[in-house]
mmCIF file with all atom_site columns, C-alpha atoms in Angstrom:
data_model
loop_
_atom_site.group_PDB
_atom_site.id
_atom_site.type_symbol
_atom_site.label_atom_id
_atom_site.label_alt_id
_atom_site.label_comp_id
_atom_site.label_asym_id
_atom_site.label_entity_id
_atom_site.label_seq_id
_atom_site.pdbx_PDB_ins_code
_atom_site.Cartn_x
_atom_site.Cartn_y
_atom_site.Cartn_z
_atom_site.occupancy
_atom_site.B_iso_or_equiv
_atom_site.pdbx_formal_charge
_atom_site.auth_seq_id
_atom_site.auth_comp_id
_atom_site.auth_asym_id
_atom_site.auth_atom_id
_atom_site.pdbx_PDB_model_num
ATOM 1   C CA . UNK A 1 1   ? 47.979 155.032 -165.053 1.00 0.00 ? 1   UNK A CA 1
ATOM 2   C CA . UNK A 1 2   ? 48.971 151.376 -165.767 1.00 0.00 ? 2   UNK A CA 1
ATOM 3   C CA . UNK A 1 3   ? 45.695 149.050 -164.236 1.00 0.00 ? 3   UNK A CA 1
ATOM 4   C CA . UNK A 1 4   ? 47.921 146.543 -163.043 1.00 0.00 ? 4   UNK A CA 1
ATOM 5   C CA . UNK A 1 5   ? 45.944 143.038 -162.443 1.00 0.00 ? 5   UNK A CA 1
ATOM 6   C CA . UNK A 1 6   ? 47.441 139.431 -160.098 1.00 0.00 ? 6   UNK A CA 1
ATOM 7   C CA . UNK A 1 7   ? 46.826 136.876 -159.033 1.00 0.00 ? 7   UNK A CA 1
ATOM 8   C CA . UNK A 1 8   ? 43.968 136.433 -155.610 1.00 0.00 ? 8   UNK A CA 1
ATOM 9   C CA . UNK A 1 9   ? 45.809 134.375 -154.199 1.00 0.00 ? 9   UNK A CA 1
ATOM 10  C CA . UNK A 1 10  ? 49.004 131.127 -154.642 1.00 0.00 ? 10  UNK A CA 1
ATOM 11  C CA . UNK A 1 11  ? 49.073 127.897 -152.174 1.00 0.00 ? 11  UNK A CA 1
ATOM 12  C CA . UNK A 1 12  ? 53.218 127.074 -152.640 1.00 0.00 ? 12  UNK A CA 1
ATOM 13  C CA . UNK A 1 13  ? 55.475 124.412 -149.780 1.00 0.00 ? 13  UNK A CA 1
ATOM 14  C CA . UNK A 1 14  ? 58.566 125.474 -147.736 1.00 0.00 ? 14  UNK A CA 1
ATOM 15  C CA . UNK A 1 15  ? 62.072 124.854 -150.657 1.00 0.00 ? 15  UNK A CA 1
ATOM 16  C CA . UNK A 1 16  ? 59.265 125.498 -153.279 1.00 0.00 ? 16  UNK A CA 1
ATOM 17  C CA . UNK A 1 17  ? 60.245 128.387 -156.020 1.00 0.00 ? 17  UNK A CA 1
ATOM 18  C CA . UNK A 1 18  ? 57.078 130.486 -156.362 1.00 0.00 ? 18  UNK A CA 1
ATOM 19  C CA . UNK A 1 19  ? 56.460 133.095 -159.256 1.00 0.00 ? 19  UNK A CA 1
ATOM 20  C CA . UNK A 1 20  ? 53.321 135.578 -159.132 1.00 0.00 ? 20  UNK A CA 1
ATOM 21  C CA . UNK A 1 21  ? 53.236 137.279 -162.657 1.00 0.00 ? 21  UNK A CA 1
ATOM 22  C CA . UNK A 1 22  ? 51.334 140.615 -162.831 1.00 0.00 ? 22  UNK A CA 1
ATOM 23  C CA . UNK A 1 23  ? 49.418 141.842 -165.933 1.00 0.00 ? 23  UNK A CA 1
ATOM 24  C CA . UNK A 1 24  ? 50.120 145.672 -166.627 1.00 0.00 ? 24  UNK A CA 1
ATOM 25  C CA . UNK A 1 25  ? 48.900 146.102 -169.933 1.00 0.00 ? 25  UNK A CA 1
ATOM 26  C CA . UNK A 1 26  ? 49.455 150.096 -171.004 1.00 0.00 ? 26  UNK A CA 1
ATOM 27  C CA . UNK A 1 27  ? 52.514 150.250 -169.145 1.00 0.00 ? 27  UNK A CA 1
ATOM 28  C CA . UNK A 1 28  ? 53.398 154.360 -170.442 1.00 0.00 ? 28  UNK A CA 1
ATOM 29  C CA . UNK A 1 29  ? 57.608 153.971 -172.336 1.00 0.00 ? 29  UNK A CA 1
ATOM 30  C CA . UNK A 1 30  ? 59.456 154.817 -168.741 1.00 0.00 ? 30  UNK A CA 1
ATOM 31  C CA . UNK A 1 31  ? 57.114 153.902 -166.341 1.00 0.00 ? 31  UNK A CA 1
ATOM 32  C CA . UNK A 1 32  ? 58.858 151.614 -163.839 1.00 0.00 ? 32  UNK A CA 1
ATOM 33  C CA . UNK A 1 33  ? 57.365 148.393 -162.364 1.00 0.00 ? 33  UNK A CA 1
ATOM 34  C CA . UNK A 1 34  ? 57.391 147.652 -158.136 1.00 0.00 ? 34  UNK A CA 1
ATOM 35  C CA . UNK A 1 35  ? 57.201 144.936 -156.161 1.00 0.00 ? 35  UNK A CA 1
ATOM 36  C CA . UNK A 1 36  ? 55.846 145.694 -152.152 1.00 0.00 ? 36  UNK A CA 1
ATOM 37  C CA . UNK A 1 37  ? 55.715 142.847 -149.957 1.00 0.00 ? 37  UNK A CA 1
ATOM 38  C CA . UNK A 1 38  ? 53.656 143.024 -146.695 1.00 0.00 ? 38  UNK A CA 1
ATOM 39  C CA . UNK A 1 39  ? 52.415 140.997 -143.317 1.00 0.00 ? 39  UNK A CA 1
ATOM 40  C CA . UNK A 1 40  ? 49.389 141.097 -141.938 1.00 0.00 ? 40  UNK A CA 1
ATOM 41  C CA . UNK A 1 41  ? 49.789 145.093 -139.511 1.00 0.00 ? 41  UNK A CA 1
ATOM 42  C CA . UNK A 1 42  ? 52.388 146.309 -140.868 1.00 0.00 ? 42  UNK A CA 1
ATOM 43  C CA . UNK A 1 43  ? 53.518 148.880 -143.738 1.00 0.00 ? 43  UNK A CA 1
ATOM 44  C CA . UNK A 1 44  ? 53.999 146.921 -147.224 1.00 0.00 ? 44  UNK A CA 1
ATOM 45  C CA . UNK A 1 45  ? 58.658 146.652 -147.977 1.00 0.00 ? 45  UNK A CA 1
ATOM 46  C CA . UNK A 1 46  ? 59.829 147.871 -150.650 1.00 0.00 ? 46  UNK A CA 1
ATOM 47  C CA . UNK A 1 47  ? 61.795 144.203 -152.763 1.00 0.00 ? 47  UNK A CA 1
ATOM 48  C CA . UNK A 1 48  ? 62.232 144.774 -156.378 1.00 0.00 ? 48  UNK A CA 1
ATOM 49  C CA . UNK A 1 49  ? 61.776 147.257 -159.370 1.00 0.00 ? 49  UNK A CA 1
ATOM 50  C CA . UNK A 1 50  ? 63.152 147.023 -163.056 1.00 0.00 ? 50  UNK A CA 1
ATOM 51  C CA . UNK A 1 51  ? 62.505 148.018 -166.306 1.00 0.00 ? 51  UNK A CA 1
ATOM 52  C CA . UNK A 1 52  ? 63.192 145.020 -168.313 1.00 0.00 ? 52  UNK A CA 1
ATOM 53  C CA . UNK A 1 53  ? 64.537 142.069 -168.850 1.00 0.00 ? 53  UNK A CA 1
ATOM 54  C CA . UNK A 1 54  ? 65.931 140.708 -164.641 1.00 0.00 ? 54  UNK A CA 1
ATOM 55  C CA . UNK A 1 55  ? 66.705 142.065 -161.763 1.00 0.00 ? 55  UNK A CA 1
ATOM 56  C CA . UNK A 1 56  ? 68.220 139.912 -159.260 1.00 0.00 ? 56  UNK A CA 1
ATOM 57  C CA . UNK A 1 57  ? 68.507 140.980 -155.496 1.00 0.00 ? 57  UNK A CA 1
ATOM 58  C CA . UNK A 1 58  ? 69.298 138.684 -152.697 1.00 0.00 ? 58  UNK A CA 1
ATOM 59  C CA . UNK A 1 59  ? 65.211 138.089 -152.351 1.00 0.00 ? 59  UNK A CA 1
ATOM 60  C CA . UNK A 1 60  ? 64.005 138.521 -155.295 1.00 0.00 ? 60  UNK A CA 1
ATOM 61  C CA . UNK A 1 61  ? 64.479 138.229 -159.077 1.00 0.00 ? 61  UNK A CA 1
ATOM 62  C CA . UNK A 1 62  ? 62.265 140.075 -161.869 1.00 0.00 ? 62  UNK A CA 1
ATOM 63  C CA . UNK A 1 63  ? 61.144 138.754 -165.245 1.00 0.00 ? 63  UNK A CA 1
ATOM 64  C CA . UNK A 1 64  ? 59.419 142.487 -167.656 1.00 0.00 ? 64  UNK A CA 1
ATOM 65  C CA . UNK A 1 65  ? 59.491 140.176 -171.005 1.00 0.00 ? 65  UNK A CA 1
ATOM 66  C CA . UNK A 1 66  ? 60.562 142.816 -174.459 1.00 0.00 ? 66  UNK A CA 1
ATOM 67  C CA . UNK A 1 67  ? 57.242 144.310 -174.624 1.00 0.00 ? 67  UNK A CA 1
ATOM 68  C CA . UNK A 1 68  ? 56.842 145.019 -170.468 1.00 0.00 ? 68  UNK A CA 1
ATOM 69  C CA . UNK A 1 69  ? 53.044 144.158 -170.720 1.00 0.00 ? 69  UNK A CA 1
ATOM 70  C CA . UNK A 1 70  ? 53.505 141.431 -167.103 1.00 0.00 ? 70  UNK A CA 1
ATOM 71  C CA . UNK A 1 71  ? 56.440 141.706 -165.253 1.00 0.00 ? 71  UNK A CA 1
ATOM 72  C CA . UNK A 1 72  ? 56.689 138.267 -163.404 1.00 0.00 ? 72  UNK A CA 1
ATOM 73  C CA . UNK A 1 73  ? 58.068 137.678 -158.990 1.00 0.00 ? 73  UNK A CA 1
ATOM 74  C CA . UNK A 1 74  ? 59.994 134.819 -158.533 1.00 0.00 ? 74  UNK A CA 1
ATOM 75  C CA . UNK A 1 75  ? 60.568 133.667 -155.483 1.00 0.00 ? 75  UNK A CA 1
ATOM 76  C CA . UNK A 1 76  ? 63.068 131.151 -155.323 1.00 0.00 ? 76  UNK A CA 1
ATOM 77  C CA . UNK A 1 77  ? 62.969 128.620 -152.264 1.00 0.00 ? 77  UNK A CA 1
ATOM 78  C CA . UNK A 1 78  ? 60.566 129.772 -149.767 1.00 0.00 ? 78  UNK A CA 1
ATOM 79  C CA . UNK A 1 79  ? 59.560 129.935 -146.905 1.00 0.00 ? 79  UNK A CA 1
ATOM 80  C CA . UNK A 1 80  ? 56.846 129.925 -143.837 1.00 0.00 ? 80  UNK A CA 1
ATOM 81  C CA . UNK A 1 81  ? 58.098 133.790 -143.358 1.00 0.00 ? 81  UNK A CA 1
ATOM 82  C CA . UNK A 1 82  ? 58.084 134.194 -146.752 1.00 0.00 ? 82  UNK A CA 1
ATOM 83  C CA . UNK A 1 83  ? 53.513 134.470 -146.759 1.00 0.00 ? 83  UNK A CA 1
ATOM 84  C CA . UNK A 1 84  ? 53.001 137.369 -147.016 1.00 0.00 ? 84  UNK A CA 1
ATOM 85  C CA . UNK A 1 85  ? 51.236 140.076 -148.744 1.00 0.00 ? 85  UNK A CA 1
ATOM 86  C CA . UNK A 1 86  ? 52.471 141.082 -152.576 1.00 0.00 ? 86  UNK A CA 1
ATOM 87  C CA . UNK A 1 87  ? 51.628 144.044 -154.446 1.00 0.00 ? 87  UNK A CA 1
ATOM 88  C CA . UNK A 1 88  ? 52.591 145.013 -158.071 1.00 0.00 ? 88  UNK A CA 1
ATOM 89  C CA . UNK A 1 89  ? 52.909 148.424 -158.593 1.00 0.00 ? 89  UNK A CA 1
ATOM 90  C CA . UNK A 1 90  ? 53.983 149.974 -161.463 1.00 0.00 ? 90  UNK A CA 1
ATOM 91  C CA . UNK A 1 91  ? 55.302 153.883 -161.014 1.00 0.00 ? 91  UNK A CA 1
ATOM 92  C CA . UNK A 1 92  ? 54.638 156.332 -163.877 1.00 0.00 ? 92  UNK A CA 1
ATOM 93  C CA . UNK A 1 93  ? 56.874 158.080 -165.459 1.00 0.00 ? 93  UNK A CA 1
ATOM 94  C CA . UNK A 1 94  ? 55.205 162.033 -165.796 1.00 0.00 ? 94  UNK A CA 1
ATOM 95  C CA . UNK A 1 95  ? 52.961 161.772 -162.123 1.00 0.00 ? 95  UNK A CA 1
ATOM 96  C CA . UNK A 1 96  ? 53.903 160.832 -159.115 1.00 0.00 ? 96  UNK A CA 1
ATOM 97  C CA . UNK A 1 97  ? 50.293 158.864 -157.999 1.00 0.00 ? 97  UNK A CA 1
ATOM 98  C CA . UNK A 1 98  ? 51.229 154.989 -157.101 1.00 0.00 ? 98  UNK A CA 1
ATOM 99  C CA . UNK A 1 99  ? 48.077 153.083 -157.038 1.00 0.00 ? 99  UNK A CA 1
ATOM 100 C CA . UNK A 1 100 ? 48.064 149.761 -155.889 1.00 0.00 ? 100 UNK A CA 1
ATOM 101 C CA . UNK A 1 101 ? 46.068 147.052 -157.263 1.00 0.00 ? 101 UNK A CA 1
ATOM 102 C CA . UNK A 1 102 ? 44.696 143.840 -154.799 1.00 0.00 ? 102 UNK A CA 1
ATOM 103 C CA . UNK A 1 103 ? 47.594 142.441 -154.978 1.00 0.00 ? 103 UNK A CA 1
ATOM 104 C CA . UNK A 1 104 ? 48.305 138.059 -154.323 1.00 0.00 ? 104 UNK A CA 1
ATOM 105 C CA . UNK A 1 105 ? 48.149 136.474 -150.702 1.00 0.00 ? 105 UNK A CA 1
ATOM 106 C CA . UNK A 1 106 ? 51.236 133.642 -151.769 1.00 0.00 ? 106 UNK A CA 1
ATOM 107 C CA . UNK A 1 107 ? 50.925 130.416 -148.229 1.00 0.00 ? 107 UNK A CA 1
ATOM 108 C CA . UNK A 1 108 ? 54.063 128.594 -147.637 1.00 0.00 ? 108 UNK A CA 1
ATOM 109 C CA . UNK A 1 109 ? 53.135 125.506 -145.934 1.00 0.00 ? 109 UNK A CA 1
ATOM 110 C CA . UNK A 1 110 ? 54.659 123.722 -144.836 1.00 0.00 ? 110 UNK A CA 1
ATOM 111 C CA . UNK B 2 1   ? 63.117 155.328 -134.854 1.00 0.00 ? 1   UNK B CA 1
ATOM 112 C CA . UNK B 2 2   ? 61.673 154.497 -137.680 1.00 0.00 ? 2   UNK B CA 1
ATOM 113 C CA . UNK B 2 3   ? 61.581 156.647 -140.543 1.00 0.00 ? 3   UNK B CA 1
ATOM 114 C CA . UNK B 2 4   ? 57.776 156.493 -141.306 1.00 0.00 ? 4   UNK B CA 1
ATOM 115 C CA . UNK B 2 5   ? 56.406 157.855 -137.368 1.00 0.00 ? 5   UNK B CA 1
ATOM 116 C CA . UNK B 2 6   ? 52.381 158.082 -137.442 1.00 0.00 ? 6   UNK B CA 1
ATOM 117 C CA . UNK B 2 7   ? 49.492 158.775 -134.701 1.00 0.00 ? 7   UNK B CA 1
ATOM 118 C CA . UNK B 2 8   ? 48.192 157.074 -132.882 1.00 0.00 ? 8   UNK B CA 1
ATOM 119 C CA . UNK B 2 9   ? 49.181 154.066 -133.487 1.00 0.00 ? 9   UNK B CA 1
ATOM 120 C CA . UNK B 2 10  ? 45.124 152.286 -132.888 1.00 0.00 ? 10  UNK B CA 1
ATOM 121 C CA . UNK B 2 11  ? 42.764 155.248 -132.060 1.00 0.00 ? 11  UNK B CA 1
ATOM 122 C CA . UNK B 2 12  ? 38.685 153.880 -131.208 1.00 0.00 ? 12  UNK B CA 1
ATOM 123 C CA . UNK B 2 13  ? 36.135 156.587 -131.786 1.00 0.00 ? 13  UNK B CA 1
ATOM 124 C CA . UNK B 2 14  ? 32.862 157.267 -132.061 1.00 0.00 ? 14  UNK B CA 1
ATOM 125 C CA . UNK B 2 15  ? 30.862 157.859 -135.471 1.00 0.00 ? 15  UNK B CA 1
ATOM 126 C CA . UNK B 2 16  ? 30.492 161.746 -136.100 1.00 0.00 ? 16  UNK B CA 1
ATOM 127 C CA . UNK B 2 17  ? 33.786 163.289 -134.165 1.00 0.00 ? 17  UNK B CA 1
ATOM 128 C CA . UNK B 2 18  ? 37.133 164.834 -135.235 1.00 0.00 ? 18  UNK B CA 1
ATOM 129 C CA . UNK B 2 19  ? 40.167 163.093 -136.098 1.00 0.00 ? 19  UNK B CA 1
ATOM 130 C CA . UNK B 2 20  ? 43.444 163.275 -137.025 1.00 0.00 ? 20  UNK B CA 1
ATOM 131 C CA . UNK B 2 21  ? 45.744 160.734 -138.032 1.00 0.00 ? 21  UNK B CA 1
ATOM 132 C CA . UNK B 2 22  ? 49.324 162.412 -138.140 1.00 0.00 ? 22  UNK B CA 1
ATOM 133 C CA . UNK B 2 23  ? 52.645 161.497 -140.220 1.00 0.00 ? 23  UNK B CA 1
ATOM 134 C CA . UNK B 2 24  ? 56.401 162.421 -139.439 1.00 0.00 ? 24  UNK B CA 1
ATOM 135 C CA . UNK B 2 25  ? 58.887 161.689 -142.023 1.00 0.00 ? 25  UNK B CA 1
ATOM 136 C CA . UNK B 2 26  ? 63.059 161.458 -141.136 1.00 0.00 ? 26  UNK B CA 1
ATOM 137 C CA . UNK B 2 27  ? 63.986 160.647 -144.707 1.00 0.00 ? 27  UNK B CA 1
ATOM 138 C CA . UNK B 2 28  ? 64.052 164.434 -146.468 1.00 0.00 ? 28  UNK B CA 1
ATOM 139 C CA . UNK B 2 29  ? 61.398 163.000 -148.986 1.00 0.00 ? 29  UNK B CA 1
ATOM 140 C CA . UNK B 2 30  ? 59.275 165.070 -151.477 1.00 0.00 ? 30  UNK B CA 1
ATOM 141 C CA . UNK B 2 31  ? 56.929 162.996 -151.219 1.00 0.00 ? 31  UNK B CA 1
ATOM 142 C CA . UNK B 2 32  ? 53.735 162.029 -148.723 1.00 0.00 ? 32  UNK B CA 1
ATOM 143 C CA . UNK B 2 33  ? 51.170 160.092 -148.947 1.00 0.00 ? 33  UNK B CA 1
ATOM 144 C CA . UNK B 2 34  ? 48.096 158.864 -146.797 1.00 0.00 ? 34  UNK B CA 1
ATOM 145 C CA . UNK B 2 35  ? 46.493 155.319 -147.560 1.00 0.00 ? 35  UNK B CA 1
ATOM 146 C CA . UNK B 2 36  ? 44.379 153.153 -146.623 1.00 0.00 ? 36  UNK B CA 1
ATOM 147 C CA . UNK B 2 37  ? 43.853 149.242 -145.862 1.00 0.00 ? 37  UNK B CA 1
ATOM 148 C CA . UNK B 2 38  ? 40.354 146.861 -146.035 1.00 0.00 ? 38  UNK B CA 1
ATOM 149 C CA . UNK B 2 39  ? 40.902 143.133 -145.670 1.00 0.00 ? 39  UNK B CA 1
ATOM 150 C CA . UNK B 2 40  ? 40.481 142.388 -149.456 1.00 0.00 ? 40  UNK B CA 1
ATOM 151 C CA . UNK B 2 41  ? 40.395 145.117 -151.010 1.00 0.00 ? 41  UNK B CA 1
ATOM 152 C CA . UNK B 2 42  ? 44.115 146.102 -151.223 1.00 0.00 ? 42  UNK B CA 1
ATOM 153 C CA . UNK B 2 43  ? 45.690 149.444 -150.290 1.00 0.00 ? 43  UNK B CA 1
ATOM 154 C CA . UNK B 2 44  ? 43.725 152.697 -151.518 1.00 0.00 ? 44  UNK B CA 1
ATOM 155 C CA . UNK B 2 45  ? 45.324 155.875 -152.211 1.00 0.00 ? 45  UNK B CA 1
ATOM 156 C CA . UNK B 2 46  ? 43.631 159.435 -150.027 1.00 0.00 ? 46  UNK B CA 1
ATOM 157 C CA . UNK B 2 47  ? 45.793 161.640 -150.684 1.00 0.00 ? 47  UNK B CA 1
ATOM 158 C CA . UNK B 2 48  ? 48.989 162.508 -152.118 1.00 0.00 ? 48  UNK B CA 1
ATOM 159 C CA . UNK B 2 49  ? 52.031 165.296 -152.128 1.00 0.00 ? 49  UNK B CA 1
ATOM 160 C CA . UNK B 2 50  ? 54.736 167.302 -152.938 1.00 0.00 ? 50  UNK B CA 1
ATOM 161 C CA . UNK B 2 51  ? 55.477 169.123 -151.195 1.00 0.00 ? 51  UNK B CA 1
ATOM 162 C CA . UNK B 2 52  ? 53.325 171.997 -148.569 1.00 0.00 ? 52  UNK B CA 1
ATOM 163 C CA . UNK B 2 53  ? 51.352 173.876 -151.764 1.00 0.00 ? 53  UNK B CA 1
ATOM 164 C CA . UNK B 2 54  ? 50.832 170.787 -153.629 1.00 0.00 ? 54  UNK B CA 1
ATOM 165 C CA . UNK B 2 55  ? 48.582 168.845 -151.851 1.00 0.00 ? 55  UNK B CA 1
ATOM 166 C CA . UNK B 2 56  ? 46.167 166.369 -154.620 1.00 0.00 ? 56  UNK B CA 1
ATOM 167 C CA . UNK B 2 57  ? 43.920 163.900 -154.435 1.00 0.00 ? 57  UNK B CA 1
ATOM 168 C CA . UNK B 2 58  ? 43.682 160.395 -155.207 1.00 0.00 ? 58  UNK B CA 1
ATOM 169 C CA . UNK B 2 59  ? 40.801 156.996 -155.229 1.00 0.00 ? 59  UNK B CA 1
ATOM 170 C CA . UNK B 2 60  ? 38.574 157.429 -152.439 1.00 0.00 ? 60  UNK B CA 1
ATOM 171 C CA . UNK B 2 61  ? 39.312 161.156 -151.079 1.00 0.00 ? 61  UNK B CA 1
ATOM 172 C CA . UNK B 2 62  ? 35.829 161.544 -149.862 1.00 0.00 ? 62  UNK B CA 1
ATOM 173 C CA . UNK B 2 63  ? 35.062 162.100 -146.660 1.00 0.00 ? 63  UNK B CA 1
ATOM 174 C CA . UNK B 2 64  ? 39.349 162.429 -145.615 1.00 0.00 ? 64  UNK B CA 1
ATOM 175 C CA . UNK B 2 65  ? 41.192 165.621 -145.576 1.00 0.00 ? 65  UNK B CA 1
ATOM 176 C CA . UNK B 2 66  ? 44.597 166.462 -145.562 1.00 0.00 ? 66  UNK B CA 1
ATOM 177 C CA . UNK B 2 67  ? 47.547 168.867 -144.655 1.00 0.00 ? 67  UNK B CA 1
ATOM 178 C CA . UNK B 2 68  ? 50.895 169.204 -145.464 1.00 0.00 ? 68  UNK B CA 1
ATOM 179 C CA . UNK B 2 69  ? 52.413 171.733 -142.792 1.00 0.00 ? 69  UNK B CA 1
ATOM 180 C CA . UNK B 2 70  ? 55.868 170.984 -143.647 1.00 0.00 ? 70  UNK B CA 1
ATOM 181 C CA . UNK B 2 71  ? 57.823 168.758 -145.859 1.00 0.00 ? 71  UNK B CA 1
ATOM 182 C CA . UNK B 2 72  ? 58.815 166.165 -143.085 1.00 0.00 ? 72  UNK B CA 1
ATOM 183 C CA . UNK B 2 73  ? 54.426 166.091 -142.007 1.00 0.00 ? 73  UNK B CA 1
ATOM 184 C CA . UNK B 2 74  ? 50.858 165.094 -143.829 1.00 0.00 ? 74  UNK B CA 1
ATOM 185 C CA . UNK B 2 75  ? 48.122 164.962 -141.605 1.00 0.00 ? 75  UNK B CA 1
ATOM 186 C CA . UNK B 2 76  ? 45.362 162.818 -142.626 1.00 0.00 ? 76  UNK B CA 1
ATOM 187 C CA . UNK B 2 77  ? 41.217 163.638 -141.174 1.00 0.00 ? 77  UNK B CA 1
ATOM 188 C CA . UNK B 2 78  ? 38.377 162.899 -140.635 1.00 0.00 ? 78  UNK B CA 1
ATOM 189 C CA . UNK B 2 79  ? 36.302 165.266 -140.109 1.00 0.00 ? 79  UNK B CA 1
ATOM 190 C CA . UNK B 2 80  ? 32.749 163.663 -139.009 1.00 0.00 ? 80  UNK B CA 1
ATOM 191 C CA . UNK B 2 81  ? 34.621 159.806 -138.451 1.00 0.00 ? 81  UNK B CA 1
ATOM 192 C CA . UNK B 2 82  ? 31.992 157.326 -139.639 1.00 0.00 ? 82  UNK B CA 1
ATOM 193 C CA . UNK B 2 83  ? 31.977 153.343 -139.526 1.00 0.00 ? 83  UNK B CA 1
ATOM 194 C CA . UNK B 2 84  ? 32.816 152.427 -143.057 1.00 0.00 ? 84  UNK B CA 1
ATOM 195 C CA . UNK B 2 85  ? 36.343 154.378 -141.830 1.00 0.00 ? 85  UNK B CA 1
ATOM 196 C CA . UNK B 2 86  ? 37.273 151.858 -139.770 1.00 0.00 ? 86  UNK B CA 1
ATOM 197 C CA . UNK B 2 87  ? 40.619 150.694 -141.178 1.00 0.00 ? 87  UNK B CA 1
ATOM 198 C CA . UNK B 2 88  ? 44.245 150.288 -141.495 1.00 0.00 ? 88  UNK B CA 1
ATOM 199 C CA . UNK B 2 89  ? 46.013 154.127 -142.262 1.00 0.00 ? 89  UNK B CA 1
ATOM 200 C CA . UNK B 2 90  ? 49.095 153.093 -143.960 1.00 0.00 ? 90  UNK B CA 1
ATOM 201 C CA . UNK B 2 91  ? 51.482 157.078 -144.710 1.00 0.00 ? 91  UNK B CA 1
ATOM 202 C CA . UNK B 2 92  ? 53.953 156.233 -146.986 1.00 0.00 ? 92  UNK B CA 1
ATOM 203 C CA . UNK B 2 93  ? 57.025 159.287 -148.692 1.00 0.00 ? 93  UNK B CA 1
ATOM 204 C CA . UNK B 2 94  ? 59.311 158.831 -151.903 1.00 0.00 ? 94  UNK B CA 1
ATOM 205 C CA . UNK B 2 95  ? 61.775 160.518 -152.912 1.00 0.00 ? 95  UNK B CA 1
ATOM 206 C CA . UNK B 2 96  ? 62.202 161.812 -156.169 1.00 0.00 ? 96  UNK B CA 1
ATOM 207 C CA . UNK B 2 97  ? 63.639 159.602 -158.284 1.00 0.00 ? 97  UNK B CA 1
ATOM 208 C CA . UNK B 2 98  ? 60.751 157.658 -160.681 1.00 0.00 ? 98  UNK B CA 1
ATOM 209 C CA . UNK B 2 99  ? 61.106 154.154 -158.959 1.00 0.00 ? 99  UNK B CA 1
ATOM 210 C CA . UNK B 2 100 ? 58.163 154.143 -157.164 1.00 0.00 ? 100 UNK B CA 1
ATOM 211 C CA . UNK B 2 101 ? 60.116 153.053 -153.584 1.00 0.00 ? 101 UNK B CA 1
ATOM 212 C CA . UNK B 2 102 ? 57.948 153.726 -151.270 1.00 0.00 ? 102 UNK B CA 1
ATOM 213 C CA . UNK B 2 103 ? 58.020 153.525 -147.412 1.00 0.00 ? 103 UNK B CA 1
ATOM 214 C CA . UNK B 2 104 ? 55.024 152.998 -144.927 1.00 0.00 ? 104 UNK B CA 1
ATOM 215 C CA . UNK B 2 105 ? 54.877 154.264 -141.497 1.00 0.00 ? 105 UNK B CA 1
ATOM 216 C CA . UNK B 2 106 ? 53.880 150.566 -139.230 1.00 0.00 ? 106 UNK B CA 1
ATOM 217 C CA . UNK B 2 107 ? 50.670 151.257 -140.014 1.00 0.00 ? 107 UNK B CA 1
ATOM 218 C CA . UNK B 2 108 ? 47.194 153.115 -137.472 1.00 0.00 ? 108 UNK B CA 1
ATOM 219 C CA . UNK B 2 109 ? 44.393 151.182 -136.969 1.00 0.00 ? 109 UNK B CA 1
ATOM 220 C CA . UNK B 2 110 ? 41.260 153.170 -136.425 1.00 0.00 ? 110 UNK B CA 1
ATOM 221 C CA . UNK B 2 111 ? 37.954 151.911 -135.549 1.00 0.00 ? 111 UNK B CA 1
ATOM 222 C CA . UNK B 2 112 ? 34.881 154.279 -135.639 1.00 0.00 ? 112 UNK B CA 1
ATOM 223 C CA . UNK B 2 113 ? 31.608 152.621 -133.291 1.00 0.00 ? 113 UNK B CA 1
#
């Protein structure tokens, strides 16, 4: 299973773009990359998923380089309500064991 | 109504007591998971199940057991609770795709005194 590594925390200000990079060096060929957002005392919420290149939805963008050994979640123009913990998860193609890392705490300040 | 429902939402118990946390889902998913969350440690996988006949240990299964009573129900038990099992517990479900999209319940906060 691919182990993921993310920064422990990041600080930002309202209106800025926040980029969180997750390292997953031993990702397998058909594994998917998925990102979640979690607010205090709530269950994590799916944000975005991707396999390669770039994926964009109404919430975020996900950039995956050709070697797929890392991925970057981009949150455009953050607001105070984007303060949360963000998790990167690599979904193994040959299993359904879904293990999370420690996540990145993003704090947005006014 | 929530697609993934956990009961109880909050529970305070004493060391040595048996505790069961229940999870039910209306999403029709086959895969169900139990995670534990402690401050600063992210989400750690306790057990996961593909169907009623398939139960698998996660990263921290010691001290826990599970029961998959039906496709829609997955229960987590602490046979003899201890204080370091005080945590927030989450149940989650996933469909048959391989993309890792999980749907979480609202969590069960357990305090063991």
